[in-house]
PDB file of C-alpha atoms in Angstrom:
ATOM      1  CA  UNK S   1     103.187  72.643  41.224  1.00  0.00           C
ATOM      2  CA  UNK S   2     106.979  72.842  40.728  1.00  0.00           C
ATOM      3  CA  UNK S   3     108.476  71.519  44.426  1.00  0.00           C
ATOM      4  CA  UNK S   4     111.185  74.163  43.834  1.00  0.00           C
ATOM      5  CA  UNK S   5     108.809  76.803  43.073  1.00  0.00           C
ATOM      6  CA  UNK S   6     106.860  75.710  46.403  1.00  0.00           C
ATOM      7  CA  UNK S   7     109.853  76.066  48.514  1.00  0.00           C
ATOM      8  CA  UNK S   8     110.850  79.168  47.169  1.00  0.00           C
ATOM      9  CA  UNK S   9     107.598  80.777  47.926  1.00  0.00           C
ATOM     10  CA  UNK S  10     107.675  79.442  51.615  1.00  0.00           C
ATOM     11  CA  UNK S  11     110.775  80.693  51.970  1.00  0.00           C
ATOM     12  CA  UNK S  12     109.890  84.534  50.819  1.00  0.00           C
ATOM     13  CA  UNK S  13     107.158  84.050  53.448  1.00  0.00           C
ATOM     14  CA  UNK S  14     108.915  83.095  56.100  1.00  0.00           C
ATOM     15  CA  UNK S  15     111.417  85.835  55.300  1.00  0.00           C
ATOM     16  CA  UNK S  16     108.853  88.332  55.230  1.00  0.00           C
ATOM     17  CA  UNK S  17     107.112  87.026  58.256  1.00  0.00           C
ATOM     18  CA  UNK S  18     110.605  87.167  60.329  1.00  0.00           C
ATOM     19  CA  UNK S  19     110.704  90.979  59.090  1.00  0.00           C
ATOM     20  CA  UNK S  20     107.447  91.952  60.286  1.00  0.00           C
ATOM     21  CA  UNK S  21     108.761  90.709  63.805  1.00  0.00           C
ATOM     22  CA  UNK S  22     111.603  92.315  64.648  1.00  0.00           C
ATOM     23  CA  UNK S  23     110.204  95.543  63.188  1.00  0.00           C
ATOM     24  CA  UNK S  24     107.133  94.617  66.140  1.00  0.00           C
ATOM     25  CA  UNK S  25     109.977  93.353  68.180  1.00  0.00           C
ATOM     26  CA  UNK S  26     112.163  96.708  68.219  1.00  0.00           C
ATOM     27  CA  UNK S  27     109.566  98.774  70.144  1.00  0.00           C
ATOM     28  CA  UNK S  28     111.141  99.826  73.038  1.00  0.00           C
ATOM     29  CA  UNK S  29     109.226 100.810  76.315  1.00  0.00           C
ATOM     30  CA  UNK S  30     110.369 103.214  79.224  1.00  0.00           C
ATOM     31  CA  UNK S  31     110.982 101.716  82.343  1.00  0.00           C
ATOM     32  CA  UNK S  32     108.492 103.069  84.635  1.00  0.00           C
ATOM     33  CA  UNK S  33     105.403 103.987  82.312  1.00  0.00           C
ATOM     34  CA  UNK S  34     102.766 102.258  84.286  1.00  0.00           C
ATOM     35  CA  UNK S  35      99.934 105.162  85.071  1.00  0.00           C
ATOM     36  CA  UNK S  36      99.454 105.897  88.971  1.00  0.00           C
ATOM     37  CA  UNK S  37      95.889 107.759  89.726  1.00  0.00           C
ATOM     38  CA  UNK S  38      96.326 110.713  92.803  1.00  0.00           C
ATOM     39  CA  UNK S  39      93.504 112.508  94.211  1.00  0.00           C
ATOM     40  CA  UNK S  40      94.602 116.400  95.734  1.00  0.00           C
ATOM     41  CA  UNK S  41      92.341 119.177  97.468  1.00  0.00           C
ATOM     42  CA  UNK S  42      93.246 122.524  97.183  1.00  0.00           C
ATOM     43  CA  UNK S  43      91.575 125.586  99.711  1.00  0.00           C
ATOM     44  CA  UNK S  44      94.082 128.696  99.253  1.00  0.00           C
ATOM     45  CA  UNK S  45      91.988 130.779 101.654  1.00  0.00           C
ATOM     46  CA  UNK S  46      92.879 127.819 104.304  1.00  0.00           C
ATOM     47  CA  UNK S  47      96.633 127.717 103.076  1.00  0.00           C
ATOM     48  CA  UNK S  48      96.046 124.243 101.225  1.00  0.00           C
ATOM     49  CA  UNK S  49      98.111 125.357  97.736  1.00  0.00           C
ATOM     50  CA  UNK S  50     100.229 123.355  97.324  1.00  0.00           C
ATOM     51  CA  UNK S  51     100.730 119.597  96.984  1.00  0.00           C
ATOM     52  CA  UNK S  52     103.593 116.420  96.219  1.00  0.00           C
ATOM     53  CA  UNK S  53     102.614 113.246  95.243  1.00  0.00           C
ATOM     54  CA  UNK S  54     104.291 110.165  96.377  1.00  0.00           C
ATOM     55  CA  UNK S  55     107.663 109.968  94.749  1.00  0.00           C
ATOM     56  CA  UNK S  56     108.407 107.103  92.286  1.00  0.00           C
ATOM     57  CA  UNK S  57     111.131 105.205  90.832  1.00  0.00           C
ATOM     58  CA  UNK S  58     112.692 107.129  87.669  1.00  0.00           C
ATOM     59  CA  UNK S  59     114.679 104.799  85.426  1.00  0.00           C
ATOM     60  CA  UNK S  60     115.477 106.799  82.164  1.00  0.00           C
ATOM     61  CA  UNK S  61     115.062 110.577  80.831  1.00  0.00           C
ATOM     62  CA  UNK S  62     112.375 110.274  79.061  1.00  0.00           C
ATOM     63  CA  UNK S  63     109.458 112.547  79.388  1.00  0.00           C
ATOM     64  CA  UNK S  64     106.980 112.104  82.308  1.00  0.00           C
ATOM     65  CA  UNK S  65     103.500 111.807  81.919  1.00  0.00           C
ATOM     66  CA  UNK S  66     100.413 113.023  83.287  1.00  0.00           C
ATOM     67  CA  UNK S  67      96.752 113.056  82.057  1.00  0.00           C
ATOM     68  CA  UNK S  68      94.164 114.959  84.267  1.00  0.00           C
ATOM     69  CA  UNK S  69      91.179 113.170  84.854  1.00  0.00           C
ATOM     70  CA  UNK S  70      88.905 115.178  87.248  1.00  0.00           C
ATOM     71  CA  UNK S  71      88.992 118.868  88.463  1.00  0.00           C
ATOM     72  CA  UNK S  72      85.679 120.217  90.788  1.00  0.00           C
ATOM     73  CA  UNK S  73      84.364 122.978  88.468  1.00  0.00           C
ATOM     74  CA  UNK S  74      86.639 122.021  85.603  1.00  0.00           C
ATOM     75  CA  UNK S  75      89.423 124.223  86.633  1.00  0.00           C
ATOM     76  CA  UNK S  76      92.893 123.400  86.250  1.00  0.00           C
ATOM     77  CA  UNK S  77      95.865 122.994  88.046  1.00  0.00           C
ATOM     78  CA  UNK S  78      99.820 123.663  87.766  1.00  0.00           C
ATOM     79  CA  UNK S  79     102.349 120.217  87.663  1.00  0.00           C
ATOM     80  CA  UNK S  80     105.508 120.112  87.757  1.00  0.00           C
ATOM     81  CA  UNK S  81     107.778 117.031  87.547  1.00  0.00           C
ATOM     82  CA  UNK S  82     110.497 117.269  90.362  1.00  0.00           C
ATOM     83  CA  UNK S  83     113.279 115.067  91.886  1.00  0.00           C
ATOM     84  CA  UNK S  84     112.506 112.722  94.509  1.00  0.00           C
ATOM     85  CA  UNK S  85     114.159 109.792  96.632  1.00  0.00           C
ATOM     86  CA  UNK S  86     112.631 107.444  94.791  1.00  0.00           C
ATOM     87  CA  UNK S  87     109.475 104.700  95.534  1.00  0.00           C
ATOM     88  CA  UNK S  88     107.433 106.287  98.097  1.00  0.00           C
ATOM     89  CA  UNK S  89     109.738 108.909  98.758  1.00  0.00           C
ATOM     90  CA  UNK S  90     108.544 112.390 100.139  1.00  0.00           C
ATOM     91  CA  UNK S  91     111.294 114.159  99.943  1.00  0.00           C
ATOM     92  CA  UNK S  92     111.153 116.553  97.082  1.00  0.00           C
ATOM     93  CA  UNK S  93     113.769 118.606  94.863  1.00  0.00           C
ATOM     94  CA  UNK S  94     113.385 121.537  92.814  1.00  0.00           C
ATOM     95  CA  UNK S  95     117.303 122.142  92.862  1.00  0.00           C
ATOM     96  CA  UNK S  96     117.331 122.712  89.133  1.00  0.00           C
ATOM     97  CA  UNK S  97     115.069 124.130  85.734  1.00  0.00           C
ATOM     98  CA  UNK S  98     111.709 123.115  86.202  1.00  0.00           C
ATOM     99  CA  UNK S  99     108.874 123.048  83.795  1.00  0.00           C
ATOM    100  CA  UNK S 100     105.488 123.845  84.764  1.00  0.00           C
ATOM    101  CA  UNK S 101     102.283 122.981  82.905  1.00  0.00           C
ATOM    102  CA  UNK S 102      98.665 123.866  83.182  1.00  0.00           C
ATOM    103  CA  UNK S 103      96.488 120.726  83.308  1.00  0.00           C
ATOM    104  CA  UNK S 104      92.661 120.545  82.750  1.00  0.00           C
ATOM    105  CA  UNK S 105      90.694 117.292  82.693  1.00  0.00           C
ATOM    106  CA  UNK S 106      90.784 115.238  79.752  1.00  0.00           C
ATOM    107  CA  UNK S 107      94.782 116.704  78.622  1.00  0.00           C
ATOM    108  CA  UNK S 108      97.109 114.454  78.260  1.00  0.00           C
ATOM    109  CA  UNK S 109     100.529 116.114  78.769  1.00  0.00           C
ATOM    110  CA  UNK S 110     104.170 114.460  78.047  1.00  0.00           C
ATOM    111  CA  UNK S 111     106.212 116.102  80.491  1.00  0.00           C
ATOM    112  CA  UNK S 112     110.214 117.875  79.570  1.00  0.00           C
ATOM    113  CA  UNK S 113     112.204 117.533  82.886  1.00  0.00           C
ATOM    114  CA  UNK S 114     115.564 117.189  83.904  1.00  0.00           C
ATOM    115  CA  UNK S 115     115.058 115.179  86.605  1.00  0.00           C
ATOM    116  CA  UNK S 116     117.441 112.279  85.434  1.00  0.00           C
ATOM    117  CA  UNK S 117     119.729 114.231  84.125  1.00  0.00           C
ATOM    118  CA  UNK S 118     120.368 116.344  87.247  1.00  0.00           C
ATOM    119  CA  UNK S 119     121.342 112.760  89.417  1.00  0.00           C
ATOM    120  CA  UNK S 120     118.230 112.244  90.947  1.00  0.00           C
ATOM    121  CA  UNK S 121     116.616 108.404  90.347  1.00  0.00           C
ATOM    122  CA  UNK S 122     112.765 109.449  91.179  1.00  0.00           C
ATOM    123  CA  UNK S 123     110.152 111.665  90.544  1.00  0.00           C
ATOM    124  CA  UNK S 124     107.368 113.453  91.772  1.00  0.00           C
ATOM    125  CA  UNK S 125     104.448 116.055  90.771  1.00  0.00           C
ATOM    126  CA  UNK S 126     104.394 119.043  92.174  1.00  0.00           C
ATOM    127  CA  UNK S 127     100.971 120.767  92.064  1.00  0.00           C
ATOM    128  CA  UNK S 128      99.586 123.795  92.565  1.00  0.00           C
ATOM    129  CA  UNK S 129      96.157 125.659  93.051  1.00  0.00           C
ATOM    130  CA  UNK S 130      95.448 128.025  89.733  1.00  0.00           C
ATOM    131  CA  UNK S 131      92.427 129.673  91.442  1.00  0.00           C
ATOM    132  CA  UNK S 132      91.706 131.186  95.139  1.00  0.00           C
ATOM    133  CA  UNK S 133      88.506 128.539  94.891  1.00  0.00           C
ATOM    134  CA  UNK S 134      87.963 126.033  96.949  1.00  0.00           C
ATOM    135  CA  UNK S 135      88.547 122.391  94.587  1.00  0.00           C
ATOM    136  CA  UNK S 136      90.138 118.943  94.288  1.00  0.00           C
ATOM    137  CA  UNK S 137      91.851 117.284  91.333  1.00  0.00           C
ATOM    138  CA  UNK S 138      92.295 113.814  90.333  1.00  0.00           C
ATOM    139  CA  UNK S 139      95.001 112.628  87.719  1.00  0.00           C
ATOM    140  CA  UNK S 140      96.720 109.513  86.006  1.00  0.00           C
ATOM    141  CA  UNK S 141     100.531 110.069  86.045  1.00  0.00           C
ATOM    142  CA  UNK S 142     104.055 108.216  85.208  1.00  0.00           C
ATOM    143  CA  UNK S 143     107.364 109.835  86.009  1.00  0.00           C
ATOM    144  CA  UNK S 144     109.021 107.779  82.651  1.00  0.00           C
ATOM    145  CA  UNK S 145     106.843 107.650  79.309  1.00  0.00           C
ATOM    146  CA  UNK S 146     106.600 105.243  76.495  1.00  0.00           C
TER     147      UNK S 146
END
C-alpha cells in the first residue's frame, strides 16, 4: 500500500475520532444534580401536613428534580421546590410563583421553579399530605437537574 494513501486514511481517522470527542465532550451537567433520598410522615388528624426538607445548595436555573420512591398505600404527595439558605438550611421561602406537583412512587418529575431567578442560592421541597390518612413518603431529589 501507497504510504501516502496510508497517511491519508490515518489522518481521516484521527479527524473523525477528534469529532466524536468534543461532540461527547460538550455535554454539559448542572451543578448540583447529585440525587438526595428523604423519608417524611404525614398524620393530618395529628396536625403532621406539612413538611421541608433540608435545604441545598442551588447553583443554576435549571429544573429541580424529584423521583418518588415509596408512599404507604401508594398514595401521593404534593412538592414544591422553594427558596432556601442554602446547604442544610431550614429556613424556607415561598416569596414568589410556586409550582406544585403531585408525586406517586415510581414518577420521575423535572421540576419549573423560579427559585434562582428570584435571588435565592438554595432549594428545598416543600411537601404536603394529599389525603386525611395516616402515611409516610420516601423520595430521591436534586434542587439543579442534568
Amino acid at each position: 500500500m501507497d504510504l501516502k494513501k496510508l497517511t491519508g486514511k490515518l489522518m481521516t481517522v484521527v479527524a473523525a475520532g477528534a469529532m466524536v470527542m468534543s461532540i461527547g465532550g460538550g455535554v454539559v451537567w448542572a451543578n448540583n444534580c447529585k440525587d438526595e433520598y428523604a423519608h417524611m410522615s404525614f398524620d393530618e388528624s395529628a396536625g403532621e401536613y406539612l413538611d421541608y426538607t433540608r435545604g441545598r445548595d442551588k447553583q443554576d436555573t435549571s429544573c429541580g428534580y424529584i423521583k418518588g420512591v415509596y408512599s404507604s398505600n401508594d398514595y401521593s404527595f404534593n412538592a414544591t421546590l422553594v427558596g432556601s439558605d442554602g446547604n442544610d438550611s431550614h429556613n424556607y421561602y415561598e416569596d414568589f410563583d410556586l409550582i406544585d406537583y403531585d408525586v406517586f412512587p415510581g414518577d420521575e418529575i423535572w421540576m419549573y421553579n423560579y427559585v434562582k431567578e428570584n435571588g435565592y442560592d438554595g432549594a428545598a421541597i416543600k411537601c404536603e399530605s394529599n389525603t386525611g390518612a395516616e402515611y409516610s413518603v420516601g423520595f430521591l431529589w436534586s434542587p439543579d437537574s442534568v
